[in-house]
Coordinates of C-alpha atoms in Angstrom, one line a residue:
M1 CA 0.0 0.0 0.0
T2 CA 1.4 3.4 -1.0
L3 CA -0.3 6.7 -0.4
A4 CA -0.5 9.1 -3.3
V5 CA 1.0 12.0 -1.2
Q6 CA 4.4 13.5 -0.6
V7 CA 5.6 14.7 2.8
P8 CA 7.7 17.9 2.6
E9 CA 11.0 17.8 4.4
E10 CA 9.9 20.7 6.6
L11 CA 7.2 18.5 8.2
S12 CA 9.8 16.3 9.8
A13 CA 9.8 16.8 13.6
R14 CA 13.5 17.7 14.1
V15 CA 13.5 17.9 17.9
P16 CA 11.2 16.6 20.7
A17 CA 8.2 18.7 21.5
E18 CA 9.6 19.8 24.9
Q19 CA 12.5 21.5 23.1
R20 CA 10.3 23.6 20.8
G21 CA 9.6 26.4 23.3
P22 CA 9.6 27.4 27.0
G23 CA 7.0 25.6 29.2
L24 CA 6.4 22.8 26.8
D25 CA 6.4 19.1 27.6
R26 CA 6.4 15.9 25.5
G27 CA 2.6 16.0 25.5
D28 CA 2.5 19.2 23.5
V29 CA 1.9 17.7 20.1
R30 CA -1.2 17.6 17.9
L31 CA -3.7 14.9 17.7
L32 CA -5.5 14.0 14.5
V33 CA -8.6 12.0 15.1
S34 CA -10.2 9.8 12.4
R35 CA -13.6 8.3 13.3
G36 CA -14.3 6.3 10.2
T37 CA -13.8 8.9 7.5
A38 CA -14.7 11.9 9.7
V39 CA -11.6 13.9 10.6
S40 CA -11.1 16.3 13.5
H41 CA -8.1 18.2 15.0
H42 CA -7.1 18.4 18.6
A43 CA -4.3 18.9 21.1
F44 CA -2.9 15.6 22.5
A45 CA -4.1 16.8 25.9
E46 CA -7.6 16.3 24.7
L47 CA -7.1 12.5 24.2
P48 CA -9.2 11.6 27.4
R49 CA -12.2 13.3 25.8
Q50 CA -11.9 11.2 22.7
L51 CA -12.2 8.0 24.7
R52 CA -14.9 6.8 27.0
A53 CA -15.2 4.8 30.3
G54 CA -14.7 1.1 29.5
D55 CA -12.2 1.7 26.7
L56 CA -8.8 0.0 27.1
L57 CA -5.4 1.2 25.9
V58 CA -2.9 -1.5 25.0
V59 CA 0.6 -0.1 25.7
N60 CA 4.1 -1.5 24.9
T61 CA 6.4 -1.5 27.9
S62 CA 9.6 -2.2 26.0
S63 CA 12.4 0.2 26.9
T64 CA 14.7 1.8 24.2
L65 CA 18.3 0.7 24.0
A66 CA 21.3 2.9 23.1
A67 CA 21.6 0.7 20.0
A68 CA 24.0 2.7 17.8
V69 CA 27.7 2.0 18.3
D70 CA 30.8 3.3 16.4
G71 CA 33.0 0.6 14.8
W72 CA 35.6 0.2 12.2
V73 CA 35.9 -2.0 9.1
G74 CA 39.6 -1.8 8.4
H75 CA 40.5 1.9 8.7
A76 CA 37.0 3.0 7.7
R77 CA 34.6 4.1 10.5
V78 CA 31.1 2.6 10.4
V79 CA 28.1 2.8 12.8
V80 CA 26.5 -0.5 13.9
H81 CA 22.8 -0.5 14.7
F82 CA 22.1 -3.5 16.9
S83 CA 18.6 -4.7 16.1
T84 CA 17.6 -8.0 17.6
R85 CA 19.2 -10.8 19.6
G86 CA 18.6 -14.2 18.2
D87 CA 18.0 -17.4 20.2
D88 CA 21.4 -18.7 19.1
G89 CA 23.2 -15.7 20.6
R90 CA 23.8 -13.9 17.3
W91 CA 22.6 -10.4 16.8
A92 CA 20.8 -8.9 13.8
V93 CA 22.7 -5.8 12.9
E94 CA 22.8 -3.0 10.3
L95 CA 26.0 -1.4 9.2
R96 CA 25.8 2.3 8.2
D97 CA 28.3 4.9 7.0
P98 CA 28.7 8.3 8.8
D99 CA 27.5 11.1 6.6
G100 CA 29.6 13.9 8.1
T101 CA 26.6 15.6 9.7
G102 CA 26.2 13.4 12.8
T103 CA 23.9 10.9 11.2
T104 CA 24.4 8.0 8.8
R105 CA 23.4 6.5 5.5
A106 CA 22.7 3.0 4.4
R107 CA 25.6 0.6 3.7
T108 CA 25.4 -2.8 1.9
G109 CA 26.8 -5.6 4.0
A110 CA 28.7 -8.6 2.8
A111 CA 29.3 -12.0 4.4
G112 CA 32.6 -12.2 6.3
T113 CA 32.9 -8.5 7.0
V114 CA 34.7 -8.0 10.3
V115 CA 33.9 -5.0 12.4
R116 CA 36.0 -3.8 15.4
L117 CA 34.1 -2.4 18.3
P118 CA 35.0 -0.4 21.4
G119 CA 36.5 -2.2 24.4
G120 CA 38.0 -5.0 22.4
A121 CA 34.7 -6.3 21.1
G122 CA 34.0 -7.2 17.5
L123 CA 31.6 -8.9 15.1
V124 CA 31.5 -10.8 11.9
L125 CA 28.6 -10.7 9.4
E126 CA 27.5 -14.2 8.7
E127 CA 24.3 -14.2 6.6
P128 CA 21.4 -11.8 5.6
L129 CA 18.5 -11.8 8.1
T130 CA 16.1 -12.6 5.3
V131 CA 16.2 -13.4 1.6
R132 CA 14.7 -10.0 0.9
G133 CA 17.9 -8.1 1.0
S134 CA 21.3 -7.5 2.5
R135 CA 20.6 -4.5 4.8
L136 CA 20.2 -6.5 8.1
W137 CA 22.6 -9.3 8.9
W138 CA 23.0 -12.0 11.5
A139 CA 26.4 -11.3 13.1
R140 CA 28.5 -13.3 15.6
V141 CA 29.6 -10.9 18.3
T142 CA 32.6 -11.3 20.6
G143 CA 32.0 -9.7 23.9
Q144 CA 28.8 -8.9 25.7
V145 CA 26.5 -6.7 23.7
L146 CA 24.2 -5.1 26.3
P147 CA 27.1 -3.9 28.5
L148 CA 28.7 -2.5 25.2
L149 CA 25.5 -0.6 24.5
R150 CA 25.3 0.8 28.0
E151 CA 28.9 2.0 27.9
H152 CA 29.5 3.0 24.3
G153 CA 26.0 3.2 22.6
R154 CA 23.7 6.1 21.8
P155 CA 20.1 6.1 20.5
I156 CA 19.7 5.5 16.8
R157 CA 19.2 8.8 15.0
Y158 CA 18.2 9.6 11.4
S159 CA 19.0 12.6 9.3
Y160 CA 15.7 14.3 9.7
T161 CA 16.5 15.1 13.3
E162 CA 18.5 18.1 14.3
R163 CA 21.0 16.7 16.8
D164 CA 21.7 13.8 19.2
Q165 CA 19.3 13.4 22.1
P166 CA 19.8 11.7 25.4
L167 CA 18.4 8.2 25.8
S168 CA 15.8 9.6 28.1
A169 CA 14.2 11.4 25.2
Y170 CA 13.6 8.0 23.6
Q171 CA 11.9 6.4 26.6
T172 CA 8.1 6.4 27.0
V173 CA 6.3 6.7 30.3
F174 CA 5.4 3.0 30.0
A175 CA 8.9 1.7 29.5
L176 CA 10.1 -0.9 32.0
P177 CA 13.5 -2.6 32.1
S178 CA 13.2 -6.3 31.2
C179 CA 14.8 -8.9 33.4
D180 CA 17.4 -9.9 30.7
G181 CA 18.2 -6.3 29.8
A182 CA 16.7 -6.6 26.3
G183 CA 14.8 -3.8 24.7
S184 CA 13.9 -2.0 21.5
A185 CA 16.4 -0.8 18.9
E186 CA 14.0 2.1 18.2
M187 CA 11.5 3.7 20.4
P188 CA 7.9 2.5 20.4
S189 CA 7.1 6.2 19.6
A190 CA 3.3 6.3 19.5
A191 CA 3.4 6.4 23.4
R192 CA 6.0 9.2 23.6
P193 CA 3.5 12.0 24.2
F194 CA 1.9 10.4 27.3
T195 CA 2.8 11.9 30.6
A196 CA 2.1 10.5 34.1
R197 CA -0.5 13.3 34.5
L198 CA -2.3 12.3 31.3
V199 CA -2.3 8.6 32.3
A200 CA -3.8 9.6 35.7
E201 CA -6.6 11.6 34.0
L202 CA -7.4 8.7 31.7
V203 CA -7.6 6.3 34.6
S204 CA -9.9 8.8 36.5
R205 CA -12.2 8.8 33.5
G206 CA -12.5 5.0 33.5
V207 CA -10.0 4.2 30.7
Q208 CA -7.9 1.1 31.5
F209 CA -4.4 0.1 30.4
A210 CA -3.1 -3.4 29.4
P211 CA 0.7 -3.6 29.2
V212 CA 2.2 -5.9 26.6
R213 CA 5.8 -6.1 25.4
L214 CA 7.3 -6.1 21.9
H215 CA 11.0 -5.4 21.4
T216 CA 11.2 -3.5 18.1
G217 CA 14.1 -3.9 15.7
V218 CA 15.8 -1.5 13.4
A219 CA 13.4 0.1 10.8
S220 CA 15.7 2.2 8.6
A221 CA 14.1 5.4 7.3
E222 CA 15.4 4.5 3.8
A223 CA 13.9 1.1 3.6
H224 CA 10.1 0.6 3.6
E225 CA 10.2 -3.1 4.3
P226 CA 7.8 -5.5 6.0
P227 CA 8.5 -6.0 9.7
Y228 CA 10.9 -8.7 10.7
P229 CA 10.2 -11.3 13.4
E230 CA 10.3 -9.7 16.8
R231 CA 10.1 -10.9 20.4
F232 CA 6.8 -10.2 22.2
A233 CA 4.9 -11.1 25.3
V234 CA 1.2 -10.7 26.3
P235 CA 0.9 -11.6 30.0
E236 CA -2.1 -13.3 31.5
P237 CA -3.5 -10.2 33.4
S238 CA -3.4 -8.2 30.2
A239 CA -5.1 -10.9 28.2
R240 CA -7.8 -11.0 30.8
L241 CA -8.2 -7.2 30.7
I242 CA -8.5 -7.2 26.9
N243 CA -11.1 -10.0 26.9
A244 CA -13.1 -8.3 29.6
A245 CA -13.1 -4.9 27.9
R246 CA -14.4 -6.5 24.7
A247 CA -17.1 -8.5 26.6
G248 CA -18.2 -5.3 28.3
G249 CA -18.6 -3.3 25.1
G250 CA -15.4 -1.3 25.5
R251 CA -13.1 -0.5 22.7
V252 CA -9.6 -2.0 22.6
V253 CA -7.2 0.8 21.3
A254 CA -3.6 -0.1 20.6
V255 CA -1.0 2.5 21.4
G256 CA 1.4 2.0 18.4
T257 CA 1.7 -0.6 15.7
T258 CA 4.0 -2.6 18.0
A259 CA 1.0 -3.1 20.4
V260 CA -1.2 -4.2 17.5
R261 CA 1.4 -6.8 16.5
A262 CA 1.7 -8.1 20.0
V263 CA -1.9 -8.4 20.9
E264 CA -3.0 -9.7 17.5
S265 CA -0.2 -12.4 17.7
A266 CA -1.9 -13.6 20.9
A267 CA -5.4 -13.6 19.6
G268 CA -7.0 -16.8 18.4
S269 CA -9.3 -17.1 15.4
D270 CA -12.1 -16.9 17.9
G271 CA -11.0 -13.4 18.9
V272 CA -10.0 -14.5 22.4
V273 CA -6.6 -13.2 23.6
R274 CA -4.5 -15.8 25.5
P275 CA -1.2 -15.3 27.3
A276 CA 1.6 -15.8 24.8
E277 CA 5.3 -15.0 24.4
G278 CA 8.1 -15.7 21.9
W279 CA 8.7 -14.6 18.4
T280 CA 6.1 -13.2 16.1
D281 CA 6.3 -12.9 12.3
L282 CA 2.8 -11.6 12.0
V283 CA 2.2 -9.0 9.3
V284 CA -1.2 -7.3 9.8
T285 CA -2.8 -6.5 6.4
P286 CA -6.3 -5.6 5.3
E287 CA -6.6 -9.2 3.9
R288 CA -5.7 -10.7 7.3
G289 CA -7.7 -8.1 9.2
V290 CA -7.7 -7.6 13.0
R291 CA -9.3 -9.9 15.5
V292 CA -9.2 -7.8 18.7
V293 CA -8.1 -4.2 18.0
D294 CA -10.8 -1.6 17.5
G295 CA -8.7 1.5 17.3
L296 CA -5.1 2.6 17.0
L297 CA -3.1 5.6 18.2
T298 CA 0.0 5.9 16.0
G299 CA 2.5 8.4 14.6
L300 CA 2.4 9.6 11.0
H301 CA 4.2 7.2 8.6
E302 CA 6.0 7.6 5.3
P303 CA 3.7 7.2 2.3
E304 CA 5.4 3.9 1.4
A305 CA 5.7 2.5 4.9
S306 CA 4.5 -1.1 5.4
H307 CA 2.8 0.0 8.6
L308 CA 0.1 1.7 6.5
L309 CA -1.3 -1.8 5.7
M310 CA -1.9 -2.2 9.4
L311 CA -3.7 1.1 9.6
A312 CA -5.9 0.1 6.7
A313 CA -6.6 -3.2 8.4
V314 CA -7.8 -1.4 11.5
A315 CA -9.6 1.6 10.0
G316 CA -10.1 1.0 6.3
R317 CA -8.2 2.5 3.3
A318 CA -10.6 5.5 3.0
A319 CA -10.0 6.6 6.6
V320 CA -6.2 6.4 6.1
D321 CA -6.3 8.4 2.8
L322 CA -8.5 11.1 4.2
G323 CA -6.5 11.3 7.5
Y324 CA -3.2 11.7 5.7
E325 CA -4.6 14.3 3.3
A326 CA -5.8 16.3 6.4
A327 CA -2.5 15.9 8.1
L328 CA -0.6 17.3 5.1
R329 CA -3.1 20.1 4.7
E330 CA -2.9 21.1 8.4
R331 CA 0.9 20.7 8.4
Y332 CA 1.2 18.0 11.1
L333 CA 4.7 16.8 12.0
W334 CA 6.1 13.4 11.1
H335 CA 8.4 10.8 12.7
E336 CA 9.1 9.8 16.3
F337 CA 9.1 13.4 17.7
G338 CA 6.0 14.4 15.7
D339 CA 2.3 14.5 16.0
V340 CA -0.1 11.5 16.4
H341 CA -3.1 10.0 14.7
L342 CA -6.0 8.3 16.6
L343 CA -8.1 6.0 14.4
L344 CA -11.4 4.9 15.9
P345 CA -14.5 3.2 14.5
Q346 CA -17.2 5.3 13.0
E347 CA -19.7 6.3 15.7
A348 CA -23.4 5.4 15.1

């Protein structure tokens, strides 16, 4: 699915909302609301008034890792993006070239490439992650990766942003450290505008929260590819909350495409969510449809992004087309520090 729109470069959110002016916080972004094909415009602080008692928000608790590390191939400097740890101890990685402006550009990998890393660590590219291309590779790493990221890593940053940001700028209010130290290579950014105060207001209005976990891998801005297999977990209390909300007539609204992927991976063909964890290779498309999710809060995606198929599965192609036309017309901001889009069912 490709949208017939172009996003001007000036609509990229270059810094977090809280850095755009005095007195602002991360919740000071705009909220585009699509109810079916009806579109309205709001401040994100108005989210509680767009939901109702009995609704349930599914949120991803994965924390963001400092997943970018400098390395060297021979005498040439490269940047390694650590994406996902495999069951066999290898890591899926992406090699990128510094572009001289503080960010990076895509680099094609090759089997046998040796990369030296700080602290005496290193890696060797072994095979492409999938048959679709040679951007992400399985690599055998010498040394412990998570301590390497903590000591030498920084958040992954793309060229549309203005400067490096601290790791705290890439954590959501829902982020929790996992027991094994794993996390997401890139922030589950739909939840970024939430603050503790807004969560408290939602709870006071009768909106519930169901935590799930999906560790997101690298999603290069230059490559509009289907999502790769990722680790997820839907705990038993959250499965119970989701099923109870549906039985009681509440709407299940996923906060982010990662939350959709997690909960739909745990849903049976009967629409019942059961506790589950492991790897998911689920790709949510209009043909597959959704079994549990009624609505979605998400950022604004590039016109060729594979995530748009998921949006169409939740809300329908017409709602996505009209929403994006409105976002461009009203000059909403794109990417992880940008504005957000709430897609809900048409109200009777």
